[in-house]
Amino acid sequence: MKNITRRTIVTFFLAAILLAGTGFFVGKLFLNGDSWVSLSANTHIYSGGVLKSGTVMDRDGEVLAASNQGNWTFNDNVTTRRALLHTVGTPRGVISTGAITKFAGKLAGYNLITGAKHLGTAGNNLYLTVDADICRTAYKALGNYKGTVGVYNYKTGEIVCLVSTPTFDPSNPPSIQEDDPNYEGVYVNRFLSSKFIPGSTFKLVTLYAALEEIPDIQNRTFHCDGSVQIGDQIITCTGVHGDLTLEQALNVSCNCAFGQIAEMIGGKKLAKYTQATGLTNNYSVNGITTRASSFNFDSKDSGDIAWAGVGQGKDLVNPCAMMVYMGAIANGGKTAVPQIISKVTLPGGLKTSIYLNKKTEPLITEEAAGIVAQYMKSNVVNNYGESRFPGLDIYGKTGTAQVDSAEVSNSWFAGFIRNENAPYAFVVYAEGGGSGVSTAAAIANTVLQSAVANAPQE
Ligand SMILES: [Zn+2]
């Protein structure tokens, strides 16, 4: 009798393990089926390492790339092909974050119910959120600069513009030598997968920390003699700014003022607020993981903390995360998580899945977001000039980031516009572009004019 009881217990125990294992597998299948089916060893959907079927389109249905039994053809227009290279990818997968690689399962026609059964036919239509028109404009506006432009809707999460340069024509790929400076980092999507010294755009994070941690900060005044000693270091400024309010210090992007503010806040709290803004997050853009920004606020030398607070030193920021923080300021704290897939349909037009718009955690308090936004508007009105952005209700911050090894600095402009049909946050980064206001802000204006003109009308 004792033996039977023991066997029963053992059997129950084994059954429980089996059940748990099955549940685990089904769960995994649900979450990862898409990427398992797209493993390049799956001959249902690949032939000679090339995806057999599927069509990639922009949000308006303009065909960007399509496969017919593994023969991939791209959009007729060379500018479109170059502008969208990093978003669309290539048949051989040299751009690891490209749609052809990353969404192979969706393109091939995989779904949970029928699995890979009817794969290898026409494949699915993958509609991206990007607008080819805006991307072409951004690519042309970047000119010869290496860099990136990202624009997204902070209400819905749709990325309407994503361009990374240098680029090439996927219809006619050049043979690229590894050390060719013209193609430095050509296979990397600079928007999603890189991080760069942010320069003064980071002052929008230091400003947030200051508003929260130093109660009377808005009533204090600061003084700039062109440089100031903090800790063991001399913090240099771009000018001799004299006496400044906090708002004026942001308008002229005074390093002396913001270095002193960073010192007052301290490394530990700066680290805490930087994390709160989401800059150090790895976002998942429909399953594409972005690169996290990185910082070092641990130094014992307050001079290092001052440099970190003005966006120099060891600060490295991912452009996508910066754009999301801009969305959070625009939206009063929470913002939409960026998305690149609009919808997937069967060849007949039937939708196969829905993409719900997701919100981030609050990346800034509502009150601070209001003040930061007001100061970003004041930057435009009092410093950059509204005439640079005709017709746009724009809020922004420039950055001119110095890199020790380079003679010319890198140009940034990040911010957002208020517009009912086009609630867009943006980031522009141009390597070697010099002043943020003359290069990156000009590119931003060109792109945003196109984004507003192309916005869906309600
Ligand atoms: Zn100054």
Short mmCIF file of C-alpha atoms and ligand atoms in Angstrom, two decimals:
data_model
loop_
_atom_site.label_atom_id
_atom_site.label_comp_id
_atom_site.label_asym_id
_atom_site.label_seq_id
_atom_site.Cartn_x
_atom_site.Cartn_y
_atom_site.Cartn_z
CA MET A 1 0.00 0.00 0.00
CA LYS A 2 2.81 2.34 0.98
CA ASN A 3 4.54 1.56 -2.33
CA ILE A 4 1.47 2.45 -4.37
CA THR A 5 1.06 5.76 -2.59
CA ARG A 6 4.68 6.60 -3.27
CA ARG A 7 4.29 5.69 -6.96
CA THR A 8 1.17 7.78 -7.21
CA ILE A 9 2.98 10.76 -5.78
CA VAL A 10 5.92 10.26 -8.16
CA THR A 11 3.54 9.98 -11.14
CA PHE A 12 1.69 13.11 -10.14
CA PHE A 13 4.96 14.87 -9.72
CA LEU A 14 6.14 13.83 -13.21
CA ALA A 15 2.82 14.84 -14.73
CA ALA A 16 3.11 18.23 -13.09
CA ILE A 17 6.58 18.74 -14.59
CA LEU A 18 5.30 17.74 -18.04
CA LEU A 19 2.42 20.17 -17.76
CA ALA A 20 4.64 22.99 -16.62
CA GLY A 21 7.10 22.24 -19.44
CA THR A 22 4.33 22.25 -22.05
CA GLY A 23 3.00 25.52 -20.68
CA PHE A 24 6.48 26.99 -20.81
CA PHE A 25 6.93 25.85 -24.43
CA VAL A 26 3.54 27.20 -25.55
CA GLY A 27 4.34 30.49 -23.86
CA LYS A 28 7.72 30.63 -25.60
CA LEU A 29 6.12 29.72 -28.92
CA PHE A 30 3.66 32.55 -28.51
CA LEU A 31 6.41 35.04 -27.74
CA ASN A 32 9.18 33.78 -30.01
CA GLY A 33 7.52 31.72 -32.78
CA ASP A 34 8.11 34.58 -35.17
CA SER A 35 11.83 34.68 -34.63
CA TRP A 36 12.24 30.87 -34.50
CA VAL A 37 10.61 30.53 -37.90
CA SER A 38 12.90 33.21 -39.28
CA LEU A 39 16.10 31.32 -38.39
CA SER A 40 17.98 31.24 -41.68
CA ALA A 41 18.23 27.43 -41.55
CA ASN A 42 14.47 27.19 -42.17
CA THR A 43 14.25 26.15 -45.83
CA HIS A 44 10.48 26.75 -45.84
CA ILE A 45 11.15 30.46 -46.02
CA TYR A 46 14.77 30.82 -47.09
CA SER A 47 16.50 29.78 -50.25
CA GLY A 48 20.29 30.03 -50.22
CA GLY A 49 20.11 32.29 -47.15
CA VAL A 50 17.69 34.74 -48.83
CA LEU A 51 14.10 35.21 -47.69
CA LYS A 52 11.79 33.84 -50.39
CA SER A 53 8.74 36.04 -50.01
CA GLY A 54 7.23 39.22 -48.61
CA THR A 55 6.75 42.89 -49.43
CA VAL A 56 7.95 45.84 -47.34
CA MET A 57 5.98 49.08 -47.73
CA ASP A 58 5.88 52.51 -46.17
CA ARG A 59 2.77 53.73 -44.30
CA ASP A 60 1.10 54.81 -47.56
CA GLY A 61 1.72 51.50 -49.32
CA GLU A 62 4.69 52.67 -51.38
CA VAL A 63 6.66 49.47 -52.06
CA LEU A 64 10.16 49.69 -50.62
CA ALA A 65 11.30 46.11 -51.24
CA ALA A 66 9.64 42.91 -52.45
CA SER A 67 10.71 39.31 -52.94
CA ASN A 68 9.53 36.95 -55.63
CA GLN A 69 10.89 33.46 -54.91
CA GLY A 70 13.98 35.03 -53.36
CA ASN A 71 14.53 37.65 -56.06
CA TRP A 72 14.42 40.92 -54.18
CA THR A 73 13.65 44.15 -55.97
CA PHE A 74 13.72 47.59 -54.40
CA ASN A 75 11.92 50.88 -54.94
CA ASP A 76 12.61 52.49 -58.37
CA ASN A 77 13.98 55.67 -56.86
CA VAL A 78 17.65 55.61 -55.81
CA THR A 79 17.12 58.29 -53.15
CA THR A 80 14.36 56.19 -51.57
CA ARG A 81 16.57 53.11 -51.61
CA ARG A 82 19.45 54.94 -49.95
CA ALA A 83 17.29 56.83 -47.44
CA LEU A 84 15.53 53.68 -46.26
CA LEU A 85 18.46 51.23 -46.35
CA HIS A 86 18.76 50.95 -42.56
CA THR A 87 15.02 50.64 -42.02
CA VAL A 88 14.35 48.12 -44.77
CA GLY A 89 17.64 46.19 -44.65
CA THR A 90 19.03 43.89 -47.32
CA PRO A 91 18.25 40.30 -48.45
CA ARG A 92 21.58 39.06 -47.05
CA GLY A 93 20.95 40.72 -43.72
CA VAL A 94 24.02 42.97 -43.51
CA ILE A 95 21.88 45.51 -41.62
CA SER A 96 20.93 43.45 -38.58
CA THR A 97 18.06 45.76 -37.53
CA GLY A 98 16.55 45.97 -41.05
CA ALA A 99 12.93 44.87 -41.55
CA ILE A 100 13.84 42.11 -44.03
CA THR A 101 15.98 40.47 -41.34
CA LYS A 102 14.15 41.45 -38.18
CA PHE A 103 10.61 40.76 -39.43
CA ALA A 104 11.38 37.80 -41.72
CA GLY A 105 8.76 35.63 -40.03
CA LYS A 106 6.01 38.22 -40.57
CA LEU A 107 7.08 38.78 -44.21
CA ALA A 108 7.16 35.06 -44.94
CA GLY A 109 3.62 34.61 -43.69
CA TYR A 110 4.18 32.84 -40.39
CA ASN A 111 1.32 32.88 -37.92
CA LEU A 112 0.54 30.96 -34.73
CA ILE A 113 -2.44 29.04 -36.14
CA THR A 114 -1.15 27.62 -39.41
CA GLY A 115 2.54 27.86 -38.49
CA ALA A 116 4.86 27.69 -41.49
CA LYS A 117 2.45 25.56 -43.57
CA HIS A 118 1.58 27.93 -46.37
CA LEU A 119 4.96 29.62 -46.36
CA GLY A 120 6.88 30.07 -49.58
CA THR A 121 3.96 31.54 -51.53
CA ALA A 122 3.49 35.28 -51.97
CA GLY A 123 4.25 36.15 -48.38
CA ASN A 124 2.72 39.00 -46.40
CA ASN A 125 2.65 42.75 -46.81
CA LEU A 126 4.54 44.51 -44.05
CA TYR A 127 3.53 48.16 -43.73
CA LEU A 128 6.09 50.21 -41.82
CA THR A 129 5.18 53.43 -39.98
CA VAL A 130 7.76 55.47 -41.90
CA ASP A 131 6.80 57.83 -44.71
CA ALA A 132 9.19 57.45 -47.67
CA ASP A 133 8.67 61.09 -48.63
CA ILE A 134 9.84 62.42 -45.25
CA CYS A 135 12.76 59.97 -45.23
CA ARG A 136 13.91 61.15 -48.68
CA THR A 137 13.79 64.75 -47.47
CA ALA A 138 15.80 63.85 -44.34
CA TYR A 139 18.40 61.96 -46.37
CA LYS A 140 18.86 64.93 -48.73
CA ALA A 141 18.96 67.37 -45.80
CA LEU A 142 21.75 65.37 -44.10
CA GLY A 143 23.83 65.81 -47.27
CA ASN A 144 27.32 64.44 -46.78
CA TYR A 145 27.13 64.29 -43.00
CA LYS A 146 27.25 60.96 -41.23
CA GLY A 147 24.46 60.99 -38.72
CA THR A 148 20.81 60.32 -38.18
CA VAL A 149 17.36 61.88 -38.23
CA GLY A 150 14.44 60.42 -36.28
CA VAL A 151 10.90 61.79 -36.03
CA TYR A 152 8.02 60.10 -34.24
CA ASN A 153 4.47 60.72 -33.13
CA TYR A 154 4.51 61.02 -29.33
CA LYS A 155 0.80 60.22 -29.11
CA THR A 156 0.82 56.99 -31.16
CA GLY A 157 4.48 55.92 -31.22
CA GLU A 158 4.71 55.79 -35.04
CA ILE A 159 8.23 56.53 -36.31
CA VAL A 160 7.51 58.56 -39.45
CA CYS A 161 11.14 59.27 -40.32
CA LEU A 162 14.25 57.20 -39.68
CA VAL A 163 17.40 57.82 -41.69
CA SER A 164 20.97 56.80 -40.88
CA THR A 165 24.03 57.82 -42.89
CA PRO A 166 26.41 56.84 -44.45
CA THR A 167 24.27 54.56 -46.56
CA PHE A 168 24.37 52.81 -49.95
CA ASP A 169 22.06 51.62 -52.68
CA PRO A 170 20.89 48.06 -51.85
CA SER A 171 20.11 47.46 -55.54
CA ASN A 172 23.71 48.08 -56.38
CA PRO A 173 25.76 47.43 -53.22
CA PRO A 174 29.33 48.71 -53.45
CA SER A 175 32.27 46.63 -52.32
CA ILE A 176 33.22 48.31 -49.06
CA GLN A 177 36.71 48.04 -47.56
CA GLU A 178 36.64 47.75 -43.79
CA ASP A 179 38.69 50.90 -43.14
CA ASP A 180 37.08 53.14 -45.79
CA PRO A 181 36.29 56.37 -43.88
CA ASN A 182 33.42 57.20 -46.28
CA TYR A 183 31.59 54.10 -45.10
CA GLU A 184 32.47 54.27 -41.40
CA GLY A 185 29.79 52.34 -39.49
CA VAL A 186 27.66 51.98 -42.65
CA TYR A 187 26.02 48.75 -41.47
CA VAL A 188 24.96 50.26 -38.14
CA ASN A 189 21.64 52.01 -37.71
CA ARG A 190 22.89 55.13 -35.91
CA PHE A 191 19.41 55.97 -34.62
CA LEU A 192 18.71 52.63 -32.93
CA SER A 193 22.09 51.04 -32.32
CA SER A 194 24.63 53.81 -31.61
CA LYS A 195 25.44 56.27 -28.86
CA PHE A 196 27.19 59.62 -29.14
CA ILE A 197 28.39 62.48 -26.93
CA PRO A 198 25.19 64.52 -26.52
CA GLY A 199 26.71 67.95 -25.90
CA SER A 200 24.27 70.54 -24.59
CA THR A 201 21.12 68.58 -25.45
CA PHE A 202 21.89 66.81 -22.15
CA LYS A 203 21.30 70.09 -20.28
CA LEU A 204 17.59 69.20 -20.55
CA VAL A 205 18.28 66.31 -18.16
CA THR A 206 20.38 68.40 -15.77
CA LEU A 207 17.61 71.01 -15.88
CA TYR A 208 15.03 68.42 -14.88
CA ALA A 209 17.17 67.23 -11.95
CA ALA A 210 17.72 70.85 -10.85
CA LEU A 211 13.99 71.65 -10.91
CA GLU A 212 13.30 68.65 -8.69
CA GLU A 213 16.26 68.89 -6.30
CA ILE A 214 16.94 72.62 -5.86
CA PRO A 215 13.65 74.20 -4.76
CA ASP A 216 14.44 77.87 -5.56
CA ILE A 217 16.47 77.15 -8.69
CA GLN A 218 14.23 79.25 -10.92
CA ASN A 219 14.90 82.32 -8.77
CA ARG A 220 18.66 81.95 -8.58
CA THR A 221 21.12 83.80 -10.78
CA PHE A 222 24.37 82.49 -12.19
CA HIS A 223 27.52 84.19 -13.35
CA CYS A 224 29.75 83.33 -16.30
CA ASP A 225 33.24 84.73 -16.90
CA GLY A 226 33.84 82.38 -19.81
CA SER A 227 35.28 79.65 -17.60
CA VAL A 228 35.09 78.43 -14.02
CA GLN A 229 37.10 76.06 -11.86
CA ILE A 230 35.06 73.17 -10.48
CA GLY A 231 36.91 70.46 -8.57
CA ASP A 232 40.17 69.81 -10.37
CA GLN A 233 38.95 71.07 -13.73
CA ILE A 234 38.41 74.25 -15.66
CA ILE A 235 34.93 74.26 -17.22
CA THR A 236 35.08 76.39 -20.35
CA CYS A 237 32.11 78.16 -21.88
CA THR A 238 31.37 79.20 -25.44
CA GLY A 239 31.15 82.86 -24.44
CA VAL A 240 31.36 85.29 -21.53
CA HIS A 241 27.73 85.39 -20.50
CA GLY A 242 27.82 87.55 -17.35
CA ASP A 243 24.80 87.33 -15.03
CA LEU A 244 22.08 84.89 -16.05
CA THR A 245 18.78 83.53 -14.79
CA LEU A 246 18.24 79.79 -15.15
CA GLU A 247 16.16 80.34 -18.27
CA GLN A 248 18.80 82.60 -19.83
CA ALA A 249 21.49 80.05 -18.91
CA LEU A 250 19.62 77.44 -20.95
CA ASN A 251 18.95 79.91 -23.81
CA VAL A 252 22.67 80.59 -24.29
CA SER A 253 23.59 77.06 -23.15
CA CYS A 254 26.03 78.34 -20.54
CA ASN A 255 28.50 75.64 -19.43
CA CYS A 256 29.62 77.64 -16.37
CA ALA A 257 26.03 77.83 -15.06
CA PHE A 258 25.15 74.22 -15.86
CA GLY A 259 28.52 72.95 -14.55
CA GLN A 260 27.78 74.66 -11.23
CA ILE A 261 24.21 73.32 -11.23
CA ALA A 262 25.50 69.78 -11.84
CA GLU A 263 27.95 70.18 -8.97
CA MET A 264 25.09 71.30 -6.66
CA ILE A 265 22.96 68.30 -7.65
CA GLY A 266 25.82 65.82 -7.27
CA GLY A 267 26.70 62.69 -9.23
CA LYS A 268 24.35 60.31 -7.42
CA LYS A 269 21.22 62.35 -8.05
CA LEU A 270 22.23 63.20 -11.61
CA ALA A 271 22.52 59.47 -12.23
CA LYS A 272 19.05 58.93 -10.72
CA TYR A 273 17.38 61.56 -12.93
CA THR A 274 19.25 60.45 -16.03
CA GLN A 275 17.85 56.97 -15.47
CA ALA A 276 14.36 58.41 -14.86
CA THR A 277 14.36 60.13 -18.27
CA GLY A 278 14.71 56.73 -19.94
CA LEU A 279 18.02 57.58 -21.62
CA THR A 280 19.61 54.44 -20.18
CA ASN A 281 16.69 52.23 -21.29
CA ASN A 282 16.88 49.59 -23.99
CA TYR A 283 13.62 50.27 -25.81
CA SER A 284 11.95 47.53 -27.80
CA VAL A 285 10.79 48.93 -31.15
CA ASN A 286 8.50 46.05 -32.23
CA GLY A 287 11.17 43.67 -30.96
CA ILE A 288 14.21 45.61 -32.20
CA THR A 289 16.22 46.43 -29.07
CA THR A 290 17.76 49.90 -29.02
CA ARG A 291 21.18 50.57 -27.56
CA ALA A 292 21.19 52.09 -24.07
CA SER A 293 22.95 55.40 -23.39
CA SER A 294 25.82 55.29 -20.91
CA PHE A 295 27.26 57.69 -18.34
CA ASN A 296 29.72 57.83 -15.51
CA PHE A 297 28.56 59.88 -12.55
CA ASP A 298 30.79 58.06 -10.05
CA SER A 299 33.84 60.32 -10.15
CA LYS A 300 35.13 61.80 -6.88
CA ASP A 301 36.17 64.93 -8.82
CA SER A 302 33.26 67.37 -8.98
CA GLY A 303 34.83 68.70 -12.19
CA ASP A 304 33.94 65.39 -13.87
CA ILE A 305 30.36 65.69 -12.59
CA ALA A 306 30.20 69.24 -13.98
CA TRP A 307 31.35 68.06 -17.43
CA ALA A 308 28.88 65.18 -17.28
CA GLY A 309 26.08 67.66 -16.45
CA VAL A 310 26.82 69.76 -19.55
CA GLY A 311 26.79 66.69 -21.79
CA GLN A 312 30.53 66.15 -22.26
CA GLY A 313 32.97 63.85 -20.49
CA LYS A 314 31.92 60.20 -20.62
CA ASP A 315 28.28 60.85 -21.60
CA LEU A 316 27.10 58.79 -24.59
CA VAL A 317 23.46 59.07 -25.67
CA ASN A 318 21.38 56.90 -27.98
CA PRO A 319 19.48 59.15 -30.44
CA CYS A 320 16.25 57.14 -30.19
CA ALA A 321 16.19 57.42 -26.39
CA MET A 322 16.79 61.18 -26.64
CA MET A 323 13.83 61.47 -29.05
CA VAL A 324 11.61 59.53 -26.63
CA TYR A 325 12.58 61.89 -23.77
CA MET A 326 11.55 64.80 -26.02
CA GLY A 327 8.20 63.07 -26.51
CA ALA A 328 7.81 62.76 -22.73
CA ILE A 329 8.43 66.50 -22.24
CA ALA A 330 5.87 67.26 -24.97
CA ASN A 331 3.32 64.87 -23.55
CA GLY A 332 3.61 65.86 -19.88
CA GLY A 333 5.54 62.85 -18.52
CA LYS A 334 4.49 59.62 -20.25
CA THR A 335 4.95 59.21 -23.96
CA ALA A 336 4.31 56.55 -26.60
CA VAL A 337 6.90 53.78 -27.05
CA PRO A 338 8.26 54.09 -30.61
CA GLN A 339 6.97 51.62 -33.19
CA ILE A 340 8.11 50.84 -36.73
CA ILE A 341 5.39 48.38 -37.83
CA SER A 342 2.07 49.87 -38.86
CA LYS A 343 0.34 46.63 -39.88
CA VAL A 344 0.87 43.24 -41.53
CA THR A 345 -1.65 41.98 -44.07
CA LEU A 346 -2.17 38.86 -46.15
CA PRO A 347 -1.80 39.39 -49.92
CA GLY A 348 -5.61 39.90 -50.02
CA GLY A 349 -5.42 42.75 -47.53
CA LEU A 350 -6.63 40.97 -44.38
CA LYS A 351 -4.76 42.16 -41.27
CA THR A 352 -2.89 39.37 -39.47
CA SER A 353 -2.03 41.18 -36.26
CA ILE A 354 -2.73 44.38 -34.41
CA TYR A 355 -0.13 46.71 -33.01
CA LEU A 356 -1.39 48.49 -29.95
CA ASN A 357 0.11 51.76 -28.93
CA LYS A 358 2.06 51.41 -25.69
CA LYS A 359 3.03 54.09 -23.19
CA THR A 360 6.31 54.50 -21.31
CA GLU A 361 6.59 55.01 -17.57
CA PRO A 362 6.55 58.71 -16.65
CA LEU A 363 10.01 59.90 -17.77
CA ILE A 364 9.64 63.33 -16.16
CA THR A 365 7.09 64.79 -13.72
CA GLU A 366 4.22 66.69 -15.29
CA GLU A 367 5.18 69.92 -13.55
CA ALA A 368 8.83 69.74 -14.62
CA ALA A 369 7.80 68.81 -18.18
CA GLY A 370 5.78 72.03 -18.34
CA ILE A 371 8.71 74.18 -17.22
CA VAL A 372 11.27 72.41 -19.43
CA ALA A 373 8.94 72.82 -22.43
CA GLN A 374 8.50 76.51 -21.69
CA TYR A 375 12.29 76.97 -21.54
CA MET A 376 12.72 75.04 -24.82
CA LYS A 377 10.27 77.44 -26.44
CA SER A 378 12.21 80.33 -24.96
CA ASN A 379 15.42 78.91 -26.56
CA VAL A 380 13.72 79.19 -29.96
CA VAL A 381 12.24 82.64 -29.38
CA ASN A 382 15.19 84.29 -27.61
CA ASN A 383 18.17 82.53 -29.10
CA TYR A 384 17.78 80.46 -32.28
CA GLY A 385 15.10 82.66 -33.84
CA GLU A 386 11.57 81.60 -34.76
CA SER A 387 12.22 82.63 -38.38
CA ARG A 388 14.39 79.50 -38.74
CA PHE A 389 11.23 77.40 -38.35
CA PRO A 390 8.47 79.10 -40.32
CA GLY A 391 4.98 78.03 -39.27
CA LEU A 392 6.18 75.51 -36.67
CA ASP A 393 5.22 75.66 -32.98
CA ILE A 394 8.62 74.26 -32.08
CA TYR A 395 10.43 73.54 -28.79
CA GLY A 396 14.10 72.58 -28.91
CA LYS A 397 17.63 72.41 -27.62
CA THR A 398 20.79 72.41 -29.68
CA GLY A 399 24.02 70.62 -28.89
CA THR A 400 27.52 71.13 -30.21
CA ALA A 401 29.41 68.15 -28.91
CA GLN A 402 33.19 68.15 -28.73
CA VAL A 403 35.03 64.92 -29.37
CA ASP A 404 38.66 64.96 -28.21
CA SER A 405 40.02 63.36 -31.36
CA ALA A 406 38.03 65.42 -33.87
CA GLU A 407 38.68 68.97 -34.99
CA VAL A 408 35.06 69.73 -35.82
CA SER A 409 32.31 69.15 -33.29
CA ASN A 410 29.12 67.18 -33.77
CA SER A 411 25.85 68.95 -34.26
CA TRP A 412 22.60 68.04 -32.43
CA PHE A 413 19.09 69.36 -32.31
CA ALA A 414 16.37 67.65 -30.27
CA GLY A 415 12.85 68.71 -29.43
CA PHE A 416 9.23 68.53 -30.49
CA ILE A 417 6.43 70.42 -32.19
CA ARG A 418 2.88 71.00 -31.06
CA ASN A 419 0.47 70.33 -33.92
CA GLU A 420 -2.82 68.46 -33.68
CA ASN A 421 -2.22 66.41 -36.83
CA ALA A 422 1.53 66.14 -36.39
CA PRO A 423 2.48 65.74 -32.71
CA TYR A 424 6.09 64.93 -33.47
CA ALA A 425 9.25 64.65 -31.37
CA PHE A 426 12.54 64.59 -33.21
CA VAL A 427 16.29 64.21 -32.99
CA VAL A 428 18.91 65.26 -35.51
CA TYR A 429 22.58 64.35 -35.23
CA ALA A 430 25.24 65.33 -37.79
CA GLU A 431 28.85 64.27 -37.25
CA GLY A 432 31.27 67.10 -37.90
CA GLY A 433 28.32 69.44 -38.44
CA GLY A 434 29.74 72.05 -36.05
CA SER A 435 27.24 74.38 -34.43
CA GLY A 436 23.95 72.77 -33.47
CA VAL A 437 21.89 75.78 -34.47
CA SER A 438 23.35 76.30 -37.95
CA THR A 439 23.48 72.64 -39.04
CA ALA A 440 21.23 70.28 -37.06
CA ALA A 441 18.46 72.84 -36.46
CA ALA A 442 18.37 73.66 -40.19
CA ILE A 443 18.08 69.95 -41.06
CA ALA A 444 15.32 69.59 -38.44
CA ASN A 445 13.34 72.45 -39.96
CA THR A 446 13.54 70.95 -43.47
CA VAL A 447 12.42 67.54 -42.23
CA LEU A 448 9.64 68.85 -39.98
CA GLN A 449 8.19 70.99 -42.79
CA SER A 450 7.92 67.79 -44.84
CA ALA A 451 6.55 65.82 -41.86
CA VAL A 452 3.80 68.39 -41.27
CA ALA A 453 2.96 68.61 -44.98
CA ASN A 454 2.69 64.80 -45.15
CA ALA A 455 0.77 64.37 -41.90
CA PRO A 456 -2.52 62.48 -42.21
CA GLN A 457 -5.37 65.02 -42.05
CA GLU A 458 -8.07 64.39 -39.46
ZN ZN B 1 28.65 80.88 -20.11
#
